[in-house]
Every structure is written in C-alpha cells, then in structure tokens.
Amino acid sequence: MDRVSADRAADLLISLYRGAAEQPVKGFPEDCSPESFFDVQMILDGLVARLGRPVQGWKLYFPFKAGQPNLVAPIVNVVRSGEPITSDMSRLRIWEPEIVFRAKTDLPPRAEPYTYDEVVTAVDAVPAIEFLATRFDVDDLDELAGRTFERYADNTLSGGFVVGAPYPDWRSLDYRRLRIVSTEDGETVGDIRGGHPVVDPFILVFVGANTARERAGIRAGQILATLSPSPLLAAGPNAAISARFEGLGEVATTFDY
C-alpha cells in the first residue's frame, strides 16, 4: 500500500465517523484495503492527521510477531465513570474491562528513546471500560471475521473508553493476581484474576511511548490503553455495566440505547 491508497482509506473512515458516506459501506474498497500491519499503521496515521477531532489518548498494540510494527491508534471518545455511552459513539454494546494509564506530563517527540523510569514517573494507572465500535455497516463483529487488517485499520474496532479515578501507587499492584469483577444490571458477568496478555500492562505503555515519540508524542491528560485480560462482554439494551479492579478502583457506565 502506498501513501495515496492509505490516505484514501483514512478519508473513507473519516466520512463514516462523520456520517457523511453516500451509501452504507461494508468494508474498504479493493484499491485501498490494507494487506499488512504496515498498511494499517499508515491508515491510522492518516486518520489522526485528517480527523479534525482532539486525540484523547492512544491504543498501544503488539502484533506479537517478530518483524511487525507496534501499532499506535487514536482514542477519540473518553467519558468519565458514571457518564453514559451514547449511540453516536457506537452502535454495538460490546465491552471489556481494561487497565489503562493516564499521562501526568508530556512525553513529546524526540530522537532519544524514553527510559523505563521516565515513562513510569509520567503516568498513573486508571480503571477503565473499553466499548467497541465499527465504522462499517455490519450488525455483528462476526461479519468482520477473517478480515484482520481491516479490523485493525477500522481504528482497532474501538469506540472509546470510560475511565475512573487515577491510581498513583500502581506499581504496588500484582497484575498476576489482580481480580476484576464485571457486572451488568447488578449481575456478575465476569470474574477473572490476572490473565493480562503481557502480564504487566505497563510494558505496553513503555513500548508505546517510544513508538509515539516518533509521531505526535503523548500529551498530559491523554490515556494509554493496554489490552484487556477479559473476554469480550455483550450487554443488553440500556444496560448498566461496571468493572471493579481489586486494589485499583471501579468504573461504571450505561449504554444509552
């Protein structure tokens, strides 16, 4: 994929974000469909440059395969615990609890890599819920099965995040044993302990900060997402959902549709 094709794909996503597409779109046209993670990152970079909305944070992702780039995707919707998720943010009601981090200070672009300690002192951990979304006209994410690169280029299927209060003493947490209890309308729908894909979610923040420094960098107040230890959870209409992170805090919201 060349830069022209990547920008064409980014422009399509932007039209879908804005509800300005002329007809329902099921996926990327053949002439701008990503075929690798390198293509995906070019599309995501074009999305950031063209969207015209403040970037509230970054999703940081390892493809978990040597030779593939680490992905940095923009987060455009962040709501506080207790505020609702609205239908303009997502048509889906699929969510997962996640530990994210919030930058306390800027980590601006620079040539020299950030050290581990520099990134540690720049962030706090935050309990969060990610809600999924797709810009394409599908009723179920299963319709995107097998379209790996399209799923990631669709802003990693993220609708946004609901965030709780920052927790400064996050280095004292034992992520191998940290318990997360998820509820829907007061009923437990998930109860897990540990299980994060890289054990310590901060690892993704450290690598992500050094990936982001080659682009726009990280600004104070932005959140940094780190993957979830939980399976995806599907909620019913107008559901009230919450996630309690043992020793870290709790976050709650409702689907307002």
Coordinates of C-alpha atoms in Angstrom, one line a residue:
M1 CA 0.0 0.0 0.0
D2 CA 1.3 3.5 -0.9
R3 CA 0.6 6.7 0.9
V4 CA -2.1 7.7 -1.6
S5 CA -4.1 4.5 -1.0
A6 CA -3.6 4.8 2.8
D7 CA -5.0 8.4 2.7
R8 CA -7.9 7.2 0.6
A9 CA -8.7 4.6 3.2
A10 CA -8.4 7.2 6.0
D11 CA -10.7 9.6 4.2
L12 CA -13.3 6.8 3.9
L13 CA -13.1 6.2 7.7
I14 CA -13.5 9.9 8.4
S15 CA -16.6 10.1 6.2
L16 CA -18.0 7.2 8.2
Y17 CA -17.1 8.9 11.5
R18 CA -18.9 12.0 10.4
G19 CA -21.9 10.1 8.9
A20 CA -21.1 11.7 5.5
A21 CA -20.8 8.5 3.4
E22 CA -23.1 8.4 0.4
Q23 CA -24.2 4.8 1.0
P24 CA -23.7 2.0 3.5
V25 CA -20.1 0.8 3.5
K26 CA -19.3 -2.9 4.3
G27 CA -15.5 -2.6 4.2
F28 CA -12.6 -1.0 2.5
P29 CA -12.7 -1.0 -1.4
E30 CA -10.1 -3.2 -3.0
D31 CA -7.9 -0.3 -4.1
C32 CA -7.3 0.9 -0.5
S33 CA -7.7 -2.3 1.5
P34 CA -4.8 -2.9 4.0
E35 CA -2.8 -6.1 3.5
S36 CA -0.3 -5.8 6.4
F37 CA 0.2 -4.1 9.7
F38 CA 2.5 -1.6 8.0
D39 CA -0.6 -0.7 5.9
V40 CA -2.7 -0.5 9.0
Q41 CA -0.4 2.0 10.7
M42 CA -0.3 4.2 7.6
I43 CA -4.1 4.3 7.6
L44 CA -4.2 5.1 11.3
D45 CA -1.6 7.9 10.9
G46 CA -3.8 9.4 8.1
L47 CA -6.8 9.2 10.3
V48 CA -5.1 11.2 13.0
A49 CA -3.9 13.8 10.5
R50 CA -7.3 14.2 8.9
L51 CA -10.0 13.6 11.5
G52 CA -10.1 17.1 13.0
R53 CA -11.0 15.9 16.5
P54 CA -8.9 16.1 19.6
V55 CA -7.0 12.8 20.3
Q56 CA -8.0 11.8 23.8
G57 CA -5.3 9.1 24.0
W58 CA -3.7 6.2 22.2
K59 CA -4.3 2.5 21.9
L60 CA -0.9 0.7 22.1
Y61 CA -0.8 -2.7 20.5
F62 CA 1.8 -5.5 20.0
P63 CA 1.1 -7.7 16.9
F64 CA 3.0 -10.4 18.9
K65 CA 5.1 -11.4 15.9
A66 CA 8.7 -10.6 15.0
G67 CA 9.2 -8.1 12.2
Q68 CA 5.7 -6.5 12.5
P69 CA 5.3 -2.9 13.7
N70 CA 3.8 -1.9 17.0
L71 CA 0.5 -0.1 16.3
V72 CA -0.5 3.3 17.7
A73 CA -4.2 4.1 17.2
P74 CA -6.0 7.3 18.3
I75 CA -8.7 7.3 21.0
V76 CA -11.4 9.9 20.2
N77 CA -14.1 9.2 22.8
V78 CA -13.3 9.3 26.6
V79 CA -16.1 9.6 29.1
R80 CA -15.9 9.7 32.9
S81 CA -17.2 7.0 35.1
G82 CA -20.9 7.5 35.6
E83 CA -21.5 9.1 32.2
P84 CA -23.3 7.2 29.5
I85 CA -22.1 5.6 26.3
T86 CA -24.3 7.1 23.5
S87 CA -25.3 5.7 20.2
D88 CA -23.2 8.3 18.3
M89 CA -20.1 6.6 19.8
S90 CA -21.1 3.1 18.9
R91 CA -24.0 1.0 17.6
L92 CA -22.6 -2.1 19.4
R93 CA -22.9 -3.0 23.1
I94 CA -19.7 -4.9 23.4
W95 CA -17.3 -4.1 26.1
E96 CA -14.4 -5.2 28.2
P97 CA -12.7 -4.0 31.4
E98 CA -9.2 -2.8 31.0
I99 CA -6.4 -1.2 33.0
V100 CA -5.2 2.0 31.2
F101 CA -2.7 4.7 32.1
R102 CA -3.1 8.5 32.1
A103 CA -0.2 10.7 31.3
K104 CA 0.6 13.2 34.0
T105 CA 3.2 15.0 32.0
D106 CA 4.0 15.4 28.3
L107 CA 6.2 12.8 26.6
P108 CA 6.9 14.8 23.4
P109 CA 8.5 13.6 20.2
R110 CA 12.3 13.2 20.4
A111 CA 15.1 11.2 18.8
E112 CA 16.4 9.7 22.1
P113 CA 14.3 6.8 23.4
Y114 CA 12.5 7.3 26.7
T115 CA 13.9 5.3 29.6
Y116 CA 11.7 3.0 31.7
D117 CA 11.9 5.3 34.7
E118 CA 11.0 8.3 32.6
V119 CA 7.7 6.7 31.5
V120 CA 7.0 5.3 34.9
T121 CA 7.1 8.7 36.5
A122 CA 4.9 10.2 33.8
V123 CA 1.8 8.1 34.2
D124 CA -0.8 6.8 36.7
A125 CA -2.9 3.7 36.3
V126 CA -6.7 4.1 35.8
P127 CA -9.5 1.5 35.9
A128 CA -11.5 1.6 32.6
I129 CA -14.0 0.0 30.3
E130 CA -13.4 -0.1 26.6
F131 CA -16.5 -0.2 24.4
L132 CA -16.1 -1.5 20.8
A133 CA -17.4 0.0 17.6
T134 CA -17.1 -0.4 13.9
R135 CA -17.5 2.3 11.3
F136 CA -18.7 -0.2 8.7
D137 CA -22.3 -1.1 8.1
V138 CA -22.4 -4.5 9.9
D139 CA -24.7 -5.7 12.6
D140 CA -22.2 -8.1 14.2
L141 CA -18.4 -8.2 14.5
D142 CA -18.6 -11.8 13.2
E143 CA -19.2 -10.2 9.8
L144 CA -15.6 -8.9 10.0
A145 CA -14.1 -12.3 10.9
G146 CA -11.1 -13.2 8.8
R147 CA -10.5 -9.5 7.8
T148 CA -7.7 -9.0 10.3
F149 CA -6.1 -5.9 8.8
E150 CA -9.4 -4.2 8.0
R151 CA -10.4 -4.7 11.7
Y152 CA -7.3 -3.0 12.9
A153 CA -7.4 -0.2 10.3
D154 CA -11.0 0.5 11.5
N155 CA -9.4 2.2 14.4
T156 CA -8.8 -1.2 16.1
L157 CA -12.6 -1.6 16.5
S158 CA -12.5 0.9 19.3
G159 CA -15.5 3.1 20.2
G160 CA -13.8 4.7 23.2
F161 CA -13.2 4.4 26.9
V162 CA -15.0 5.0 30.2
V163 CA -12.4 5.9 32.8
G164 CA -12.3 6.0 36.6
A165 CA -10.0 7.8 39.0
P166 CA -6.2 7.6 38.5
Y167 CA -4.3 5.5 41.0
P168 CA -0.8 6.8 41.7
D169 CA 0.5 3.7 43.6
W170 CA 0.0 1.4 40.7
R171 CA 3.5 -0.2 40.9
S172 CA 2.4 -1.9 44.1
L173 CA -0.2 -4.0 42.2
D174 CA 0.3 -7.6 41.5
Y175 CA -1.1 -7.9 38.0
R176 CA -0.7 -11.7 38.0
R177 CA -3.4 -11.9 40.8
L178 CA -5.4 -8.8 40.3
R179 CA -9.1 -9.6 40.4
I180 CA -11.6 -7.9 38.1
V181 CA -15.3 -8.4 38.6
S182 CA -17.6 -7.2 35.8
T183 CA -21.4 -6.7 36.2
E184 CA -24.4 -5.9 34.1
D185 CA -27.5 -4.6 35.8
G186 CA -26.1 -5.8 39.1
E187 CA -25.4 -9.3 38.0
T188 CA -21.9 -10.7 37.7
V189 CA -20.9 -11.4 34.1
G190 CA -17.2 -11.7 34.6
D191 CA -14.8 -12.6 37.4
I192 CA -11.2 -13.1 36.5
R193 CA -7.8 -12.9 38.2
G194 CA -4.7 -12.0 36.3
G195 CA -4.5 -13.1 32.7
H196 CA -3.3 -9.9 31.0
P197 CA -1.7 -10.8 27.6
V198 CA 1.7 -9.4 28.7
V199 CA 1.2 -9.9 32.4
D200 CA 2.2 -6.4 33.3
P201 CA 0.2 -3.9 31.2
F202 CA 2.7 -1.1 31.8
I203 CA 5.1 -2.9 29.3
L204 CA 2.8 -1.8 26.5
V205 CA 2.9 1.8 27.8
F206 CA 6.7 1.8 27.8
V207 CA 6.9 0.4 24.3
G208 CA 4.0 2.6 23.1
A209 CA 5.6 5.8 24.5
N210 CA 8.7 5.1 22.4
T211 CA 6.6 4.3 19.3
A212 CA 4.6 7.5 19.8
R213 CA 7.7 9.7 20.2
E214 CA 8.4 9.0 16.5
R215 CA 5.0 10.6 15.8
A216 CA 3.0 13.1 17.8
G217 CA 4.3 12.1 21.2
I218 CA 2.0 11.9 24.2
R219 CA 0.3 14.8 25.9
A220 CA -0.6 15.2 29.6
G221 CA -4.1 14.0 30.2
Q222 CA -4.2 11.5 27.4
I223 CA -5.0 7.9 28.2
L224 CA -2.9 5.0 27.1
A225 CA -4.7 1.7 26.5
T226 CA -3.0 -1.6 27.1
L227 CA -5.2 -4.6 26.0
S228 CA -7.7 -6.3 28.2
P229 CA -7.3 -9.5 30.3
S230 CA -11.0 -10.2 29.9
P231 CA -13.1 -11.9 27.1
L232 CA -15.4 -9.5 25.3
L233 CA -18.8 -9.0 27.1
A234 CA -22.1 -8.3 25.3
A235 CA -24.7 -6.2 27.0
G236 CA -28.4 -5.8 26.5
P237 CA -30.2 -2.6 25.6
N238 CA -29.8 0.3 28.1
A239 CA -27.7 -1.9 30.3
A240 CA -25.8 -0.6 33.4
I241 CA -22.3 -2.0 33.5
S242 CA -19.4 -1.8 35.8
A243 CA -15.9 -3.2 36.5
R244 CA -14.3 -3.4 39.9
F245 CA -10.5 -3.8 39.9
E246 CA -9.3 -5.1 43.2
G247 CA -6.9 -2.6 44.8
L248 CA -7.2 -0.2 41.8
G249 CA -10.7 1.1 41.7
E250 CA -14.1 0.8 40.0
V251 CA -15.7 2.3 36.8
A252 CA -19.3 2.3 35.8
T253 CA -21.5 3.4 32.9
T254 CA -24.7 2.7 31.0
F255 CA -25.5 2.1 27.3
D256 CA -27.9 4.9 26.5
Y257 CA -29.5 2.9 23.7

